[in-house]
Amino acid sequence: MDNHADGPYVYLRLRREDPQRAAEVLKLLQWNEGNSSGRGIGCVSWDGSVHPDQFWRHLNLGNVRQRPFSQIWEDLSHPVLGKLKDKRPHVKGRCATCRWLDICGGNFRVRAEAATGDLWAVDPACYLSDEEIAPPA
């Protein structure tokens, strides 16, 4: 499965090796916006249950047998779904100050939750160094 920290890593490496291509890649990464669980992708289970992604089966957003998917997906009153659509104010730790948050999308929130019990904690799969995520000087 993807690790959305790969995007910034590839960009930083290309910036050293092929700056012209790096600029093109950065535009694509900005367009993609990294992890889109609960925003651009979702999962509808065999029983009609809607989840933010295929790995988040323990979080049920609603059921398409009782309510149209569009209503479930746009219901920002759900305490998690609304926050997934705008993660910036909610992520913690290194993610909160990471210069690549708009590129990786905070990586997998469900992985952070599984590892720490806090879905807004740092995704432990982020391997970028503090120097790589620091805002430019």
C-alpha atoms as a PDB file:
ATOM      1  CA  MET A   1       0.000   0.000   0.000  1.00  0.00           C
ATOM      2  CA  ASP A   2       1.085   3.559  -0.576  1.00  0.00           C
ATOM      3  CA  ASN A   3       3.036   5.637   1.852  1.00  0.00           C
ATOM      4  CA  HIS A   4       2.218   9.233   1.059  1.00  0.00           C
ATOM      5  CA  ALA A   5       5.582  10.347   2.465  1.00  0.00           C
ATOM      6  CA  ASP A   6       6.967   8.920  -0.791  1.00  0.00           C
ATOM      7  CA  GLY A   7       5.744  11.993  -2.705  1.00  0.00           C
ATOM      8  CA  PRO A   8       7.876  14.524  -0.839  1.00  0.00           C
ATOM      9  CA  TYR A   9      10.798  12.084  -0.848  1.00  0.00           C
ATOM     10  CA  VAL A  10      10.651  11.703  -4.628  1.00  0.00           C
ATOM     11  CA  TYR A  11      10.346  15.459  -5.092  1.00  0.00           C
ATOM     12  CA  LEU A  12      13.339  16.201  -2.826  1.00  0.00           C
ATOM     13  CA  ARG A  13      15.451  13.621  -4.618  1.00  0.00           C
ATOM     14  CA  LEU A  14      14.452  14.904  -8.056  1.00  0.00           C
ATOM     15  CA  ARG A  15      15.221  18.453  -6.954  1.00  0.00           C
ATOM     16  CA  ARG A  16      18.841  17.358  -6.552  1.00  0.00           C
ATOM     17  CA  GLU A  17      19.009  15.123  -9.640  1.00  0.00           C
ATOM     18  CA  ASP A  18      16.654  16.731 -12.171  1.00  0.00           C
ATOM     19  CA  PRO A  19      15.318  20.124 -11.033  1.00  0.00           C
ATOM     20  CA  GLN A  20      13.216  20.684 -14.157  1.00  0.00           C
ATOM     21  CA  ARG A  21      11.399  17.385 -13.718  1.00  0.00           C
ATOM     22  CA  ALA A  22      11.094  18.071  -9.984  1.00  0.00           C
ATOM     23  CA  ALA A  23       8.989  21.170 -10.686  1.00  0.00           C
ATOM     24  CA  GLU A  24       6.606  19.088 -12.830  1.00  0.00           C
ATOM     25  CA  VAL A  25       6.378  16.393 -10.163  1.00  0.00           C
ATOM     26  CA  LEU A  26       5.653  18.972  -7.460  1.00  0.00           C
ATOM     27  CA  LYS A  27       2.697  20.289  -9.471  1.00  0.00           C
ATOM     28  CA  LEU A  28       1.306  16.760  -9.807  1.00  0.00           C
ATOM     29  CA  LEU A  29       1.767  16.080  -6.099  1.00  0.00           C
ATOM     30  CA  GLN A  30      -0.012  19.324  -5.227  1.00  0.00           C
ATOM     31  CA  TRP A  31      -2.864  18.409  -7.537  1.00  0.00           C
ATOM     32  CA  ASN A  32      -3.169  14.913  -6.006  1.00  0.00           C
ATOM     33  CA  GLU A  33      -3.163  16.172  -2.373  1.00  0.00           C
ATOM     34  CA  GLY A  34      -1.895  12.865  -0.947  1.00  0.00           C
ATOM     35  CA  ASN A  35      -4.073  10.591   1.124  1.00  0.00           C
ATOM     36  CA  SER A  36      -7.734  11.161   0.374  1.00  0.00           C
ATOM     37  CA  SER A  37      -9.447   8.792   2.815  1.00  0.00           C
ATOM     38  CA  GLY A  38     -12.850  10.259   3.564  1.00  0.00           C
ATOM     39  CA  ARG A  39     -12.480  12.863   0.820  1.00  0.00           C
ATOM     40  CA  GLY A  40     -11.709  11.340  -2.565  1.00  0.00           C
ATOM     41  CA  ILE A  41     -11.977   7.653  -1.760  1.00  0.00           C
ATOM     42  CA  GLY A  42     -14.275   5.628   0.414  1.00  0.00           C
ATOM     43  CA  CYS A  43     -15.360   2.056   0.883  1.00  0.00           C
ATOM     44  CA  VAL A  44     -18.813   0.545   0.695  1.00  0.00           C
ATOM     45  CA  SER A  45     -18.846  -2.886   2.351  1.00  0.00           C
ATOM     46  CA  TRP A  46     -20.867  -5.871   1.165  1.00  0.00           C
ATOM     47  CA  ASP A  47     -23.585  -4.968   3.685  1.00  0.00           C
ATOM     48  CA  GLY A  48     -23.870  -1.341   2.517  1.00  0.00           C
ATOM     49  CA  SER A  49     -21.771   0.163   5.315  1.00  0.00           C
ATOM     50  CA  VAL A  50     -19.723   3.189   4.247  1.00  0.00           C
ATOM     51  CA  HIS A  51     -16.165   3.639   5.554  1.00  0.00           C
ATOM     52  CA  PRO A  52     -13.537   6.367   4.939  1.00  0.00           C
ATOM     53  CA  ASP A  53     -11.356   3.792   3.143  1.00  0.00           C
ATOM     54  CA  GLN A  54     -10.912   0.045   2.832  1.00  0.00           C
ATOM     55  CA  PHE A  55      -8.712  -0.132   5.942  1.00  0.00           C
ATOM     56  CA  TRP A  56     -11.108   1.707   8.239  1.00  0.00           C
ATOM     57  CA  ARG A  57     -13.783  -0.985   8.615  1.00  0.00           C
ATOM     58  CA  HIS A  58     -14.255  -0.223  12.321  1.00  0.00           C
ATOM     59  CA  LEU A  59     -15.604   3.269  11.510  1.00  0.00           C
ATOM     60  CA  ASN A  60     -19.075   3.192  10.026  1.00  0.00           C
ATOM     61  CA  LEU A  61     -20.233   6.460   8.455  1.00  0.00           C
ATOM     62  CA  GLY A  62     -23.676   5.182   7.501  1.00  0.00           C
ATOM     63  CA  ASN A  63     -25.329   2.627   5.280  1.00  0.00           C
ATOM     64  CA  VAL A  64     -26.382   3.043   1.655  1.00  0.00           C
ATOM     65  CA  ARG A  65     -29.363   0.766   2.277  1.00  0.00           C
ATOM     66  CA  GLN A  66     -30.812   3.418   4.579  1.00  0.00           C
ATOM     67  CA  ARG A  67     -29.431   6.631   3.112  1.00  0.00           C
ATOM     68  CA  PRO A  68     -27.951   7.603  -0.271  1.00  0.00           C
ATOM     69  CA  PHE A  69     -24.160   7.541  -0.462  1.00  0.00           C
ATOM     70  CA  SER A  70     -24.071  11.218  -1.450  1.00  0.00           C
ATOM     71  CA  GLN A  71     -25.871  12.201   1.757  1.00  0.00           C
ATOM     72  CA  ILE A  72     -23.581  10.066   3.908  1.00  0.00           C
ATOM     73  CA  TRP A  73     -20.429  11.336   2.183  1.00  0.00           C
ATOM     74  CA  GLU A  74     -21.377  15.002   2.460  1.00  0.00           C
ATOM     75  CA  ASP A  75     -22.600  14.845   6.077  1.00  0.00           C
ATOM     76  CA  LEU A  76     -19.967  16.939   7.816  1.00  0.00           C
ATOM     77  CA  SER A  77     -21.732  16.530  11.150  1.00  0.00           C
ATOM     78  CA  HIS A  78     -20.061  13.123  11.506  1.00  0.00           C
ATOM     79  CA  PRO A  79     -17.281  13.754  14.059  1.00  0.00           C
ATOM     80  CA  VAL A  80     -14.575  12.072  11.987  1.00  0.00           C
ATOM     81  CA  LEU A  81     -15.695  12.522   8.388  1.00  0.00           C
ATOM     82  CA  GLY A  82     -15.900  16.298   8.672  1.00  0.00           C
ATOM     83  CA  LYS A  83     -12.363  16.419  10.055  1.00  0.00           C
ATOM     84  CA  LEU A  84     -10.997  14.083   7.369  1.00  0.00           C
ATOM     85  CA  LYS A  85     -12.169  16.527   4.736  1.00  0.00           C
ATOM     86  CA  ASP A  86     -10.010  19.235   6.358  1.00  0.00           C
ATOM     87  CA  LYS A  87      -7.190  17.565   8.316  1.00  0.00           C
ATOM     88  CA  ARG A  88      -4.867  20.543   8.783  1.00  0.00           C
ATOM     89  CA  PRO A  89      -6.434  21.845  12.028  1.00  0.00           C
ATOM     90  CA  HIS A  90      -6.552  18.361  13.559  1.00  0.00           C
ATOM     91  CA  VAL A  91      -3.228  16.601  12.883  1.00  0.00           C
ATOM     92  CA  LYS A  92      -0.700  16.660  15.705  1.00  0.00           C
ATOM     93  CA  GLY A  93       3.017  16.410  16.252  1.00  0.00           C
ATOM     94  CA  ARG A  94       5.327  16.600  13.264  1.00  0.00           C
ATOM     95  CA  CYS A  95       2.373  16.471  10.870  1.00  0.00           C
ATOM     96  CA  ALA A  96       0.980  19.745  12.243  1.00  0.00           C
ATOM     97  CA  THR A  97       4.085  21.685  11.209  1.00  0.00           C
ATOM     98  CA  CYS A  98       5.166  19.594   8.215  1.00  0.00           C
ATOM     99  CA  ARG A  99       5.784  21.580   5.057  1.00  0.00           C
ATOM    100  CA  TRP A 100       4.439  18.632   3.024  1.00  0.00           C
ATOM    101  CA  LEU A 101       1.056  18.236   4.723  1.00  0.00           C
ATOM    102  CA  ASP A 102      -0.768  19.478   1.623  1.00  0.00           C
ATOM    103  CA  ILE A 103       1.203  16.977  -0.482  1.00  0.00           C
ATOM    104  CA  CYS A 104       0.876  13.833   1.659  1.00  0.00           C
ATOM    105  CA  GLY A 105      -2.468  14.658   3.251  1.00  0.00           C
ATOM    106  CA  GLY A 106      -1.236  13.537   6.655  1.00  0.00           C
ATOM    107  CA  ASN A 107      -0.572  10.017   5.375  1.00  0.00           C
ATOM    108  CA  PHE A 108      -2.897   7.278   6.729  1.00  0.00           C
ATOM    109  CA  ARG A 109      -4.896   8.458   9.717  1.00  0.00           C
ATOM    110  CA  VAL A 110      -6.117   4.918  10.338  1.00  0.00           C
ATOM    111  CA  ARG A 111      -2.503   3.725  10.652  1.00  0.00           C
ATOM    112  CA  ALA A 112      -1.810   6.496  13.176  1.00  0.00           C
ATOM    113  CA  GLU A 113      -4.910   5.410  15.078  1.00  0.00           C
ATOM    114  CA  ALA A 114      -3.894   1.733  15.028  1.00  0.00           C
ATOM    115  CA  ALA A 115      -0.377   2.513  16.259  1.00  0.00           C
ATOM    116  CA  THR A 116      -1.167   5.163  18.872  1.00  0.00           C
ATOM    117  CA  GLY A 117      -4.882   5.097  19.611  1.00  0.00           C
ATOM    118  CA  ASP A 118      -5.133   8.682  18.293  1.00  0.00           C
ATOM    119  CA  LEU A 119      -6.167   9.113  14.688  1.00  0.00           C
ATOM    120  CA  TRP A 120      -4.642  12.624  14.599  1.00  0.00           C
ATOM    121  CA  ALA A 121      -1.212  11.516  15.873  1.00  0.00           C
ATOM    122  CA  VAL A 122       1.791  11.188  13.589  1.00  0.00           C
ATOM    123  CA  ASP A 123       1.620   8.299  11.121  1.00  0.00           C
ATOM    124  CA  PRO A 124       4.516   6.070  12.223  1.00  0.00           C
ATOM    125  CA  ALA A 125       5.231   5.172   8.595  1.00  0.00           C
ATOM    126  CA  CYS A 126       6.491   8.684   7.844  1.00  0.00           C
ATOM    127  CA  TYR A 127      10.214   8.262   7.393  1.00  0.00           C
ATOM    128  CA  LEU A 128      11.077  11.840   6.431  1.00  0.00           C
ATOM    129  CA  SER A 129      13.617  13.504   8.703  1.00  0.00           C
ATOM    130  CA  ASP A 130      12.881  16.625  10.733  1.00  0.00           C
ATOM    131  CA  GLU A 131      15.102  18.542   8.315  1.00  0.00           C
ATOM    132  CA  GLU A 132      13.134  17.286   5.297  1.00  0.00           C
ATOM    133  CA  ILE A 133       9.774  18.335   6.733  1.00  0.00           C
ATOM    134  CA  ALA A 134      10.885  21.691   8.156  1.00  0.00           C
ATOM    135  CA  PRO A 135       9.599  24.817   6.412  1.00  0.00           C
ATOM    136  CA  PRO A 136      12.188  26.293   4.049  1.00  0.00           C
ATOM    137  CA  ALA A 137      14.592  28.719   5.687  1.00  0.00           C
END
